[in-house]
Structures are given as structure tokens and as C-alpha cells.
Short mmCIF file of C-alpha atoms and ligand atoms in Angstrom, two decimals:
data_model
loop_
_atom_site.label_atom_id
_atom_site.label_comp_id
_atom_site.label_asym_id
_atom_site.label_seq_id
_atom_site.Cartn_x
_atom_site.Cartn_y
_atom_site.Cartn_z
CA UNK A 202 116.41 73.94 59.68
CA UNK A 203 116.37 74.92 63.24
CA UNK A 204 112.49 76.02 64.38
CA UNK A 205 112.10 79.37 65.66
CA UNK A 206 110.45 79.64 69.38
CA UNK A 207 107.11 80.37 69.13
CA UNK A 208 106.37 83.70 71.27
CA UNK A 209 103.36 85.96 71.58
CA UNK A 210 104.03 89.72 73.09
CA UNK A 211 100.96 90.98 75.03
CA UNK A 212 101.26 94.50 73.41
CA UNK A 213 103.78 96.70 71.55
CA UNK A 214 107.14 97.15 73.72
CA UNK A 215 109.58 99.50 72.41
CA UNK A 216 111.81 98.76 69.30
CA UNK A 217 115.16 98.25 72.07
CA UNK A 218 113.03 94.70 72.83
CA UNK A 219 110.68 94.04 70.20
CA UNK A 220 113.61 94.10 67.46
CA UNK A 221 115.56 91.64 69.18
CA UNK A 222 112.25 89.56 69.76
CA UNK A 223 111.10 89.74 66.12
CA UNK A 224 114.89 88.71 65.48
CA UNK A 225 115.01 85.81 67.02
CA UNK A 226 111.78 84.66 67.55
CA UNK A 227 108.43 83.75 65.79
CA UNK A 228 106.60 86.37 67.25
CA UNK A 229 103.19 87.66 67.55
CA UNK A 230 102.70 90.68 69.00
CA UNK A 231 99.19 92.05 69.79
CA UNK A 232 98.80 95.20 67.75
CA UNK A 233 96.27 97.06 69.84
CA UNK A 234 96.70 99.53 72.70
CA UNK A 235 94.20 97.84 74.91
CA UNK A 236 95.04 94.28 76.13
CA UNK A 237 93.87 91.53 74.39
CA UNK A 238 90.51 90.49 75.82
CA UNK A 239 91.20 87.01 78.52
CA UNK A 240 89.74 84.65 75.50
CA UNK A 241 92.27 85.82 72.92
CA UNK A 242 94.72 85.88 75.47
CA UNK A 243 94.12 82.05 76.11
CA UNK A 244 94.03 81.42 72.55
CA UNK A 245 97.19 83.35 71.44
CA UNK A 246 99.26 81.34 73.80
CA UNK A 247 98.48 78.26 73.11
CA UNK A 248 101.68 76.17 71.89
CA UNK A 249 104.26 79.18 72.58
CA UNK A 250 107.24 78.65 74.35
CA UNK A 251 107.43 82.13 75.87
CA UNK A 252 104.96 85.18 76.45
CA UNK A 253 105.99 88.75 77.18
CA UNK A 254 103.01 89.94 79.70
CA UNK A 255 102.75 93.17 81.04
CA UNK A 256 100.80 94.43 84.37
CA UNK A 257 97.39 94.02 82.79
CA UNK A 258 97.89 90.27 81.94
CA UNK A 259 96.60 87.75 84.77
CA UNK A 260 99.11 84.74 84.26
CA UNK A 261 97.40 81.65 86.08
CA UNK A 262 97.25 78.00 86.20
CA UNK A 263 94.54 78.69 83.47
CA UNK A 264 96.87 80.83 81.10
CA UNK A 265 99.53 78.14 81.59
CA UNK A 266 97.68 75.32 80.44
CA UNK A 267 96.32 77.37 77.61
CA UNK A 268 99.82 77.93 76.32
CA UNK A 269 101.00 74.21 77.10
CA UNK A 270 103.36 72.03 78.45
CA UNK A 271 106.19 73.73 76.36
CA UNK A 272 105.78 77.05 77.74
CA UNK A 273 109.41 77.78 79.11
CA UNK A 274 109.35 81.44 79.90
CA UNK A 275 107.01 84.07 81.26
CA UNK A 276 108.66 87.84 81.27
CA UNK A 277 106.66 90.33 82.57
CA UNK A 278 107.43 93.90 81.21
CA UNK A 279 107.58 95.57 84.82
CA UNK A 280 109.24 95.19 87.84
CA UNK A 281 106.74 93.89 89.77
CA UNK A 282 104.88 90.87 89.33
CA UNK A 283 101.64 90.96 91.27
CA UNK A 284 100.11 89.75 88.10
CA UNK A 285 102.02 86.52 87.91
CA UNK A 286 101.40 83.17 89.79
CA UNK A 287 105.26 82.79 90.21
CA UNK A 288 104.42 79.53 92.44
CA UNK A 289 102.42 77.87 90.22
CA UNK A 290 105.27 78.77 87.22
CA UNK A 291 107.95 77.60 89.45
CA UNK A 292 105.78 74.15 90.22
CA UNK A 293 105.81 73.57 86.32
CA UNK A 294 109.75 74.65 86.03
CA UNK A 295 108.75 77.94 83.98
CA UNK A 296 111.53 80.35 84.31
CA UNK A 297 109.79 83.85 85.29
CA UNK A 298 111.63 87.42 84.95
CA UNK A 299 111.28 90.83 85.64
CA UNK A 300 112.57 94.52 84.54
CA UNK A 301 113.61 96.17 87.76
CA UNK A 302 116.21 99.20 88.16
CA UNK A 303 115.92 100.95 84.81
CA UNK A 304 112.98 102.36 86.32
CA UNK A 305 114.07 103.26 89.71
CA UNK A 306 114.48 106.51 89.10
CA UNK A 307 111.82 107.06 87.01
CA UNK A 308 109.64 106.25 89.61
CA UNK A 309 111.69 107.92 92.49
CA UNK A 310 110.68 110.74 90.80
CA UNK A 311 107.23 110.62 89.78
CA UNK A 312 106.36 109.57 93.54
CA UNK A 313 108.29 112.86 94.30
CA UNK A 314 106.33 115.06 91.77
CA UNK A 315 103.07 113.22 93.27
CA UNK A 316 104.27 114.50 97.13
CA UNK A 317 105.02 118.01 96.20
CA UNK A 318 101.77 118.38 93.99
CA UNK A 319 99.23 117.11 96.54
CA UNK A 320 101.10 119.13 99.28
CA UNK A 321 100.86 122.70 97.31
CA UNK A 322 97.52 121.78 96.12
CA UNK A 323 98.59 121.71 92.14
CA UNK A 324 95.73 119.96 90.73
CA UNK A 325 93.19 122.34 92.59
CA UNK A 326 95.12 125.15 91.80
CA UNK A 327 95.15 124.00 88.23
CA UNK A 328 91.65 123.25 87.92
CA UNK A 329 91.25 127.09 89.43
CA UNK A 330 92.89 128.60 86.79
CA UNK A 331 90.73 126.40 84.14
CA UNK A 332 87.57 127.44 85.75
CA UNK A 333 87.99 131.20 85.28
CA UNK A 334 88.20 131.27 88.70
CA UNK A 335 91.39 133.30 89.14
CA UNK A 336 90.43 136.73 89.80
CA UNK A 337 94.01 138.11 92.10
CA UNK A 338 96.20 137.54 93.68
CA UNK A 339 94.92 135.76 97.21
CA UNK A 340 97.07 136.21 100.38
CA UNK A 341 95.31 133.54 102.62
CA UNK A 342 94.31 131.18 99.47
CA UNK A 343 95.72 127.69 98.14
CA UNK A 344 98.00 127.16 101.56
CA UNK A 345 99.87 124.20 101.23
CA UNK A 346 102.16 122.36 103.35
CA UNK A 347 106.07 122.47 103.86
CA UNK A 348 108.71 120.33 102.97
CA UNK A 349 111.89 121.40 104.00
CA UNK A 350 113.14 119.99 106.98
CA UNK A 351 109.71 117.42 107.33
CA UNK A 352 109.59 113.78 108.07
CA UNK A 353 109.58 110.99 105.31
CA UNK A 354 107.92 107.54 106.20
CA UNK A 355 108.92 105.39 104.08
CA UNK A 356 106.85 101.87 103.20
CA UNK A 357 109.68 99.07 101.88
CA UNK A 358 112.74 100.76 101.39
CA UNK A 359 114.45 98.90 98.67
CA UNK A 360 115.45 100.52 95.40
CA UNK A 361 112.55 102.94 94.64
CA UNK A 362 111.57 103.99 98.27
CA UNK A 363 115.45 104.81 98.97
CA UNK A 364 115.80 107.02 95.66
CA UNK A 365 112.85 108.72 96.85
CA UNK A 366 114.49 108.96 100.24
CA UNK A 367 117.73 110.28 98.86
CA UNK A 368 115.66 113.00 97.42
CA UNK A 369 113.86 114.13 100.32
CA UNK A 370 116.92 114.09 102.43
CA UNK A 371 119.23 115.59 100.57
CA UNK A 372 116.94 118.05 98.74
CA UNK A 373 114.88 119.06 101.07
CA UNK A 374 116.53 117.89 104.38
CA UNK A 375 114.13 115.74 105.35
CA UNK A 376 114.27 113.33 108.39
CA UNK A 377 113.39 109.79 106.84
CA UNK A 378 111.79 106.97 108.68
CA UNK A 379 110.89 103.41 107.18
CA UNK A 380 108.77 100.38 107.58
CA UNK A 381 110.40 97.50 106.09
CA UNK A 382 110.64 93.59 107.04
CA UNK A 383 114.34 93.68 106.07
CA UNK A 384 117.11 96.69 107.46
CA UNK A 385 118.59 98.54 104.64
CA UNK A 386 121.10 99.65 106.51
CA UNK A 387 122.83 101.75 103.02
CA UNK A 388 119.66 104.00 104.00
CA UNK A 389 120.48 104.16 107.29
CA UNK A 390 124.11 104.90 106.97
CA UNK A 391 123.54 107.13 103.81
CA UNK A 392 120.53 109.07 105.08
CA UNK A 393 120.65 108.58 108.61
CA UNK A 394 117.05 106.91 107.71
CA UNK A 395 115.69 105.14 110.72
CA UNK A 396 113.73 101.85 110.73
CA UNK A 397 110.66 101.94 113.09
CA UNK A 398 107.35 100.02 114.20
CA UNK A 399 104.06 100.56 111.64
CA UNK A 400 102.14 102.82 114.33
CA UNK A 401 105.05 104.91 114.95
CA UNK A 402 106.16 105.78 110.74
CA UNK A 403 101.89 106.70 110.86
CA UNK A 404 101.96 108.62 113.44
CA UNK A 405 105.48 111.02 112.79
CA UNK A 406 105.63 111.48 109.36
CA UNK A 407 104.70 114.02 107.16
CA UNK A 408 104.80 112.48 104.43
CA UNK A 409 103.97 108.78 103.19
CA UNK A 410 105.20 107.24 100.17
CA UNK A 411 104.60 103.38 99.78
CA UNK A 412 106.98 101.27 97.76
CA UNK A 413 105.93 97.84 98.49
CA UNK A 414 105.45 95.06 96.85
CA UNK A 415 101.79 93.91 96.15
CA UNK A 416 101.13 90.50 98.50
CA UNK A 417 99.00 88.88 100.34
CA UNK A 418 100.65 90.31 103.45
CA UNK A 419 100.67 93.82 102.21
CA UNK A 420 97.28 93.97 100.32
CA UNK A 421 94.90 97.00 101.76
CA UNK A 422 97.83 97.60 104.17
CA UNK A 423 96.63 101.48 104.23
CA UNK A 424 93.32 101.01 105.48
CA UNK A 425 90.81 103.33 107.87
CA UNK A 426 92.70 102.44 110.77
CA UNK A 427 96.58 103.38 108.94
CA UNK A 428 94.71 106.86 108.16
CA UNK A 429 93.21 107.72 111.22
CA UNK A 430 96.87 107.06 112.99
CA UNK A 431 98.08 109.56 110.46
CA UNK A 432 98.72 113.50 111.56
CA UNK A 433 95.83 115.36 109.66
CA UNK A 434 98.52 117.16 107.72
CA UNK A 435 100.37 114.31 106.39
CA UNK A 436 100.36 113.31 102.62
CA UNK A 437 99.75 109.97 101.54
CA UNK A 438 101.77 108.82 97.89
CA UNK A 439 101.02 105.47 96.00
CA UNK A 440 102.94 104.81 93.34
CA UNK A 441 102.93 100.83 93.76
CA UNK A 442 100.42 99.24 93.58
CA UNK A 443 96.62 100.34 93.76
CA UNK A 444 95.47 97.16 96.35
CA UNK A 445 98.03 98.58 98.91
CA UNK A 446 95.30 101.31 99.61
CA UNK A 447 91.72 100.26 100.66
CA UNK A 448 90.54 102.70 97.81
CA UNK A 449 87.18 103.37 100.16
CA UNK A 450 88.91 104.26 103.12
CA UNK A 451 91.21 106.31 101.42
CA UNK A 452 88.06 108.24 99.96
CA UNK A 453 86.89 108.37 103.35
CA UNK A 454 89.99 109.75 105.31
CA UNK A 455 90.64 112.41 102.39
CA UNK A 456 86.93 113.58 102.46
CA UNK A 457 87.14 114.03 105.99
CA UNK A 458 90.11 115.56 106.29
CA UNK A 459 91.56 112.77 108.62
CA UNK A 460 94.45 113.26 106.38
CA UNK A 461 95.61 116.49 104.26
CA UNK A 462 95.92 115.16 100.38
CA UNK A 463 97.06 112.04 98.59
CA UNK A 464 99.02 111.91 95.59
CA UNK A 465 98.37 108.79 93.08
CA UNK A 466 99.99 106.88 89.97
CA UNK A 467 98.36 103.60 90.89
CA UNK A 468 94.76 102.83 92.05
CA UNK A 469 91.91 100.63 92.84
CA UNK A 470 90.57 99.39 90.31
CA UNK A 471 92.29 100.29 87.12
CA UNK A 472 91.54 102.20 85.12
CA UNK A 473 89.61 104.55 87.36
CA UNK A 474 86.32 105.33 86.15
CA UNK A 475 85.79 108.74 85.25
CA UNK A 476 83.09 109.24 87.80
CA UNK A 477 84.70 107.21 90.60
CA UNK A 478 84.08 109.79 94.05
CA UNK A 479 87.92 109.95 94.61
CA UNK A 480 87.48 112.18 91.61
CA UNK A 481 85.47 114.43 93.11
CA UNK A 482 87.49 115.29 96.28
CA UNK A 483 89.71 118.50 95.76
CA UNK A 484 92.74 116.80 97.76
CA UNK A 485 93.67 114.07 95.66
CA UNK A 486 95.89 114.10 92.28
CA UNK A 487 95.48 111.06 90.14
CA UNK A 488 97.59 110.07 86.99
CA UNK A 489 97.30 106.80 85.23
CA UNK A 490 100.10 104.51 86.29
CA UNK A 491 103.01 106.16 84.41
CA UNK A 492 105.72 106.59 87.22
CA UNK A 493 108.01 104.42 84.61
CA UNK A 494 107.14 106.21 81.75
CA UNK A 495 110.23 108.07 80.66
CA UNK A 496 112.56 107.40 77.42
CA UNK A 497 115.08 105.63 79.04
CA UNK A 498 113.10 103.44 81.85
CA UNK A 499 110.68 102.22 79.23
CA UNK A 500 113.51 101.53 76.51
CA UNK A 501 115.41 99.55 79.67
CA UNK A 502 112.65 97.73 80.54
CA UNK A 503 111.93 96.38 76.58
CA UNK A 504 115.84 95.57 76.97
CA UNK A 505 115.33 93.74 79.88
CA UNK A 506 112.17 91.86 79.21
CA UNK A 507 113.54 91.22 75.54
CA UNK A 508 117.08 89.24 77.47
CA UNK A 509 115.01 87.28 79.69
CA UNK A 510 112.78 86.08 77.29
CA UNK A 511 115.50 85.20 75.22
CA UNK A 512 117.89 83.47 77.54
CA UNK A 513 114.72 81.67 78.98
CA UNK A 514 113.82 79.94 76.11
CA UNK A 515 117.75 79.19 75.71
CA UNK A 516 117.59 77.33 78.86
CA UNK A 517 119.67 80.01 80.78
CA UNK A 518 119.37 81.52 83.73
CA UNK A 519 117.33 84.85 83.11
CA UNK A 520 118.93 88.50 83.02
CA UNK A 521 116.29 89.32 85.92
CA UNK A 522 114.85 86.13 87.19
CA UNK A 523 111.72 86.11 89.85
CA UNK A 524 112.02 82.81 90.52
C1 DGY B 880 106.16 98.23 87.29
O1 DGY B 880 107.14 98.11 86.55
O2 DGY B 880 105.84 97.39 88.13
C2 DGY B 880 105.37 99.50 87.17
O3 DGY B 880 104.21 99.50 87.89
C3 DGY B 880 105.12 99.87 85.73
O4 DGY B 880 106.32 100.23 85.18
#
């Protein structure tokens, strides 16, 4: 009788992926909802020929060697990989995939909901109400800032930044700018979106979203100098990747007012503490990494992750392949 692949699933996916994984596979899938302490980790792998990792999961030299040299296929539940040595997998022919468009959307508009509720001042206005402190109506209190008609700057403008674009533009008429090492010239023709130098997307826009990936070349890209060249009313979103952000200087420019308010799914580090500053500030709404988390992105994703696992330990070319 045919052996089954040996697989171990970093956490519980939805039923779209883990059915299909359980199906085919022998699988074990850690039950708990916080990620299985590194040591477990390295010991759960060890002889599997596949390994469904999320964001939370560091996959190394050291996690590879753990698992052994049958390991055939890492597939990362997520669309981006910053959590993955894809080099080192590549060096040892381990096929490595990804879940990206099902979430596009998703995230397009989370990163919007994060713009327009730093920019009227939701979470303060929120907290306002909680405290009792709502006592009429207030003709010169909680001013926020306009949209309509604003500039977007845009950081990477591939899937995510340009359905966030589309948004802006067509919603709200904005004028879109965007920082990107590669043209997308759909953007430009679609949104009349314009591709410009790093100093000049600071200094014009309104608003910021990033939508980069997570690199060497890109880490703490928004630092104390990227906020100082920003207007004091412009809005700074993150729904990437924490890292992109120097999370001090970000405290800095928001305490200070060198900027107006950021708006954040992702930070640095992760979780945030409860009683990490940024929390303190008034200017600054903070939710806990869940631009992806709707029905359909999260059931795609299990889809997704579920194929390339499968067709990796087939020997076939993955659904989504990284490298
Ligand atoms: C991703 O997919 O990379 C997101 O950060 C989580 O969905």
C-alpha cells in the first residue's frame, strides 16, 4: 500500500484546505490558537514531507534540517513570505508557495477602513463616547481631514496597493501617486496614477498607504526622516508588514504632530503589548493583523495553501509558487 505524505499544519486553516489535507495526507495539525512554541515546531517536523506555515512560523536553515532531507514543500498560508528563507529552500530544491489574490480585496479594503478612520478620528471619537465624555453636540470638536478630491501615495503598487487605488480614485476622486521599482502602467492608464521619486510621493500626498513587500531593501523604509518629509496633515496606513515602519519613529512623528494620524493592521513587534506608548497616543488606530480576515479571503487562502501543498509533494509545479 502506497504511504501517505507525512505533513504537519502549523495551526487550524479552514475546512476548504484542511479537508483536502486530512484527505490526502497524514496530517498533524497543531490544535491550539497560539503557535506552537520554536521546540515543538522543530520537533513536529521532523521526517514530514511538507509543512503548512503561516506568518508566525520562522522557516530557516534550522527548521529545514529539523524536518529532513525529504521535506519537499513549504506553503505558507499568506501571501507574503517574509517569514520564509525562500533562498535557502530553493538551495535544497524545496518547492515554496504562497496564497495571493483571494485576499486582495480584503485587504484593499481594510487599508481603506484604516485611512478613513484615522482621518475622522474614529477611535478617539469612539473612546469619547465610552468615557462618558459626550456631553453635545460640539461645533469646533473631533475635526478631521478630507478625502474627496486628495492625493494618494501609494508604496508598491501591485495587486493590493492598486485596489486601494481604484478606491480612492474612483470613490473619492482622488489624485494617486506611487513609489514602485517596477511601472504598473494598468494604474497609470486606469487611474491616471502617476509614478514618482520617494521624496516627492512624501512630500504631496495626503494620504500614505504602504503595500510592499517586507525585504531587506524595504525594512524600516518609513523612518524619522520619511515622516518629517511628510505634510503634517497627511495619514500614514500599514497594512503590510510591521518592519516597514521604524515603530519608534513612527511614535515619535505621531506624538509630535509631524504627521496627522496613522492607521494600523500590522506592527512592530507582534503582538503589540498592551502598554506599548503607540497605545497611548490619541492619533493612531491599531487592529491586530486582520486585513485578510473575511469569509471568502480566508476560505481562498486554505484553498490555495491546501493545492500547493498538494501538488508539491506530487512533484508539480505549485498552484502559487514563490520560488
Ligand atoms: C498575508 O497574507 O501576508 C497577510 O499579512 C495575512 O493574510
Amino acid at each position: 500500500m502506497e504511504q501517505r505524505a507525512k505533513v504537519f499544519v502549523t495551526r487550524r486553516i479552514p475546512a476548504a484546505g484542511i479537508d483536502k489535507i486530512r484527505q490526502a495526507c497524514n496530517a498533524d495539525i497543531w490544535p491550539d490558537p497560539l503557535p506552537p512554541p520554536r521546540e515543538e515546531l522543530l520537533r513536529r517536523v521532523a521526517g514530514c514531507h511538507g509543512i503548512v506555515t503561516l506568518l508566525t512560523d520562522r522557516v530557516d536553515a534550522e527548521l529545514m534540517d529539523a524536518a529532513g532531507p525529504q521535506l519537499k514543500v513549504i506553503s505558507n498560508f499568506a501571501v507574503g513570505y517574509n517569514n520564509i528563507d525562500v533562498a535557502e529552500a530553493t538551495r535544497r530544491g524545496i518547492r515554496v508557495g504562497n496564497t495571493p489574490g483571494v485576499l486582495t480585496e480584503a485587504t484593499a479594503d481594510m487599508a481603506f477602513a484604516l485611512l478613513i478612520a484615522a482621518a475622522r478620528r474614529l477611535g478617539e471619537a469612539q473612546q469619547y463616547v465610552r468615557d462618558g465624555k459626550w456631553k453635545t453636540w460640539e461645533p469646533e470638536g473631533h475635526i478631521g481631514m478630507d478625502l474627496v478630491g486628495k492625493t494618494l501615495g501609494v508604496v508598491g503598487m501591485g495587486r493590493i496597493g492598486y485596489a486601494l487605488a481604484r478606491r480612492c480614485h474612483f470613490g473619492w476622486q482622488m489624485r494617486v501617486l506611487y513609489f514602485d521599482r517596477v511601472r504598473n502602467e494598468e494604474a497609470e492608464k486606469q487611474l491616471g496614477a502617476e509614478r514618482v521619486e520617494w521624496e516627492r510621493l512624501l512630500g504631496e500626498s495626503d494620504f500614505i498607504s504602504v503595500h510592499a513587500d517586507l525585504n531587506e531593501s524595504t525594512r524600516g523604509m518609513f523612518n524619522a526622516d520619511a515622516f518629517r518629509k511628510m505634510k503634517p496633515t497627511a495619514v500614514f496606513v500599514n497594512t503590510a508588514r510591521g518592519p516597514l515602519h521604524v515603530q519608534q519613529d513612527l511614535y515619535e512623528a505621531l506624538k509630535n504632530r509631524q504627521i496627522f494620524a496613522a492607521g494600523l493592521d500590522v506592527t512592530d513587534p507582534e503582538p503589540l503589548p498592551p502598554d506599548d506608548p503607540l497605545l497611548e497616543l490619541p492619533n493612531v488606530i491599531v487592529v491586530p493583523h486582520i486585513a485578510s480576515a473575511t469569509v471568502s479571503s480566508r476560505n481562498g487562502m486554505a484553498e490555495i495553501a491546501a493545492d500547493n501543498l498538494l501538488l508539491g509533494l506530487a512533484g508539480k509545479p505549485l498552484r502559487c509558487p514563490v520560488n
